Coordinates of N, CA, C and O and ligand atoms in Angstrom, one line a residue:
X24 N -6.4 15.9 27.9 CA -6.1 15.3 26.7 C -5.1 15.8 25.9 O -4.8 17.0 25.9
X25 N -4.4 14.8 25.2 CA -3.2 15.3 24.2 C -3.8 14.7 22.6 O -4.5 13.9 22.7
X26 N -2.8 15.3 21.9 CA -3.0 14.8 20.4 C -1.7 14.6 20.0 O -0.6 15.1 20.5
X27 N -1.4 13.8 19.0 CA -0.2 13.4 18.5 C -0.2 13.1 17.0 O -1.3 12.5 16.5
X28 N 0.7 13.7 16.2 CA 0.8 13.4 14.8 C 1.8 12.5 14.6 O 3.0 13.0 14.9
X29 N 1.7 11.3 14.0 CA 3.0 10.4 13.7 C 3.8 11.1 12.8 O 5.0 10.8 12.9
X30 N 3.5 12.0 11.9 CA 4.1 12.7 11.2 C 5.5 13.6 11.6 O 6.4 13.7 11.0
X31 N 5.2 13.9 13.0 CA 6.2 14.7 13.6 C 7.3 13.7 14.0 O 8.6 14.3 14.3
X32 N 7.1 12.4 14.1 CA 8.2 11.5 14.3 C 8.6 10.5 13.2 O 9.7 10.4 12.9
X33 N 7.6 10.3 12.3 CA 7.8 9.7 11.0 C 7.4 10.5 9.8 O 6.2 10.6 9.7
X34 N 8.6 11.0 9.3 CA 8.1 12.1 8.2 C 7.3 11.3 7.3 O 7.6 10.3 6.6
X35 N 6.3 12.0 6.8 CA 5.3 11.5 5.8 C 4.2 10.6 6.2 O 3.0 10.7 5.6
X36 N 4.1 10.5 7.4 CA 2.9 9.5 7.9 C 2.0 10.7 8.4 O 2.3 11.7 8.9
X37 N 0.8 10.4 7.9 CA -0.5 11.3 8.2 C -1.4 10.8 9.3 O -2.5 11.6 9.7
X38 N -0.9 9.8 10.1 CA -1.8 9.3 11.2 C -1.6 10.4 12.4 O -0.9 10.9 12.6
X39 N -2.9 10.6 13.0 CA -3.2 11.3 14.2 C -3.9 10.7 15.1 O -4.6 9.9 14.9
X40 N -3.7 11.0 16.3 CA -4.2 10.2 17.6 C -4.5 11.3 18.7 O -3.8 12.3 18.7
X41 N -5.5 10.9 19.4 CA -6.0 11.8 20.5 C -6.5 11.1 21.6 O -6.9 9.9 21.4
X42 N -6.2 11.6 22.8 CA -6.7 11.0 24.0 C -5.7 11.2 25.1 O -4.8 12.1 25.1
X43 N -5.8 10.3 26.2 CA -4.7 10.5 27.3 C -3.4 10.0 26.7 O -3.3 9.4 25.6
X44 N -2.4 10.3 27.5 CA -1.1 10.0 26.9 C -1.0 8.4 26.9 O -0.5 7.7 25.8
X45 N -1.7 7.5 27.9 CA -1.8 6.3 27.7 C -2.6 5.8 26.6 O -1.9 4.7 25.9
X46 N -3.4 6.4 26.4 CA -4.3 5.9 25.3 C -3.9 6.2 23.9 O -3.6 5.3 22.9
X47 N -2.9 7.3 23.8 CA -2.3 7.5 22.6 C -1.0 6.7 22.4 O -0.8 6.1 21.3
X48 N -0.4 6.4 23.5 CA 0.9 5.4 23.4 C 0.2 3.9 23.0 O 0.9 3.4 22.3
X49 N -0.7 3.6 23.4 CA -1.3 2.3 23.0 C -1.6 2.3 21.5 O -1.5 1.4 20.8
X50 N -2.5 3.5 21.2 CA -3.1 3.6 19.8 C -1.6 3.6 18.8 O -1.6 3.0 17.7
X51 N -0.6 4.4 19.2 CA 0.5 4.6 18.4 C 1.3 3.1 18.5 O 1.9 2.7 17.3
X52 N 1.3 2.5 19.4 CA 2.2 1.0 19.4 C 1.3 0.1 18.5 O 2.0 -0.5 17.5
X53 N -0.1 0.2 18.4 CA -0.8 -0.7 17.5 C -0.3 -0.4 15.9 O -0.2 -1.0 15.0
X54 N -0.5 1.2 15.9 CA -0.3 1.8 14.4 C 1.2 1.5 14.1 O 1.4 1.0 12.8
X55 N 2.2 1.7 14.9 CA 3.5 1.4 14.6 C 3.9 -0.2 14.1 O 4.6 -0.4 13.2
X56 N 3.2 -1.0 14.7 CA 3.5 -2.5 14.4 C 2.7 -2.8 13.1 O 3.1 -3.7 12.4
X57 N 1.4 -2.2 12.9 CA 0.7 -2.4 11.8 C 1.2 -1.7 10.6 O 1.3 -2.2 9.4
X58 N 1.6 -0.4 10.6 CA 1.8 0.5 9.5 C 3.3 0.7 9.3 O 3.4 1.1 8.2
X59 N 4.1 0.4 10.4 CA 5.4 0.8 10.2 C 6.4 -0.4 10.5 O 7.5 -0.3 10.2
X60 N 5.7 -1.5 10.5 CA 6.6 -2.8 10.5 C 7.4 -3.0 11.6 O 8.4 -3.7 11.7
X61 N 7.0 -2.4 12.7 CA 7.9 -2.5 14.0 C 7.4 -3.8 14.7 O 6.0 -4.2 14.7
X62 N 8.3 -4.5 15.1 CA 7.7 -5.9 16.0 C 7.5 -5.3 17.4 O 6.8 -6.0 18.3
X63 N 8.2 -4.3 17.8 CA 7.8 -3.7 19.3 C 8.3 -2.2 19.2 O 8.7 -1.7 18.3
X64 N 7.8 -1.6 20.3 CA 8.1 -0.1 20.3 C 9.0 0.2 21.3 O 9.0 -0.1 22.6
X65 N 10.2 0.7 20.7 CA 11.4 0.9 21.6 C 11.1 1.9 22.5 O 10.4 2.8 22.1
X66 N 11.8 2.0 23.7 CA 11.7 3.1 24.6 C 11.9 4.3 24.2 O 11.3 5.4 24.3
X67 N 12.8 4.5 23.0 CA 13.3 5.7 22.4 C 12.0 6.3 21.7 O 12.0 7.5 21.4
X68 N 11.3 5.5 20.9 CA 9.9 5.9 20.3 C 9.0 6.5 21.3 O 8.3 7.3 21.1
X69 N 8.9 5.5 22.5 CA 8.0 5.9 23.5 C 8.3 7.4 23.8 O 7.4 8.3 23.9
X70 N 9.5 7.7 24.2 CA 10.0 9.0 24.6 C 9.8 10.1 23.4 O 9.3 11.0 23.8
X71 N 9.9 9.7 22.1 CA 9.8 10.6 21.1 C 8.2 11.0 20.9 O 8.0 12.2 20.6
X72 N 7.4 10.1 21.2 CA 6.1 10.1 21.1 C 5.5 11.2 22.3 O 4.8 12.1 22.1
X73 N 6.1 10.9 23.4 CA 5.6 11.7 24.4 C 6.1 13.2 24.4 O 5.4 14.0 24.5
X74 N 7.2 13.3 23.8 CA 7.7 14.7 23.7 C 7.1 15.4 22.5 O 6.9 16.6 22.5
X75 N 6.5 14.6 21.5 CA 5.7 15.2 20.5 C 4.4 15.6 20.7 O 3.5 16.3 19.9
X76 N 3.9 15.0 21.9 CA 2.5 15.2 22.2 C 2.1 16.7 22.4 O 2.8 17.4 23.0
X77 N 1.0 17.2 21.7 CA 0.3 18.5 22.1 C -0.8 18.5 23.1 O -1.6 17.6 22.9
X78 N -1.1 19.4 23.6 CA -2.4 19.5 24.5 C -3.5 19.6 23.4 O -3.3 20.5 22.2
X79 N -4.4 19.2 23.4 CA -5.6 19.0 22.6 C -6.6 19.9 23.2 O -6.9 20.0 24.5
Ligands
LIG10 ZN1 2.7 6.6 11.4

């Protein structure tokens, strides 16, 4: 299990996610398109999210 705080990548965002890496990436993808206005999740963001994940 991992956890991820969106605020580590997007300053000011309070969203938090928990689960496996793949689950978190799926949740972050939905969150980024819904709440951050992205039309797609670029590879750089996936890498940033993976790097910012912490053990839960
Ligand atoms: Zn966010």
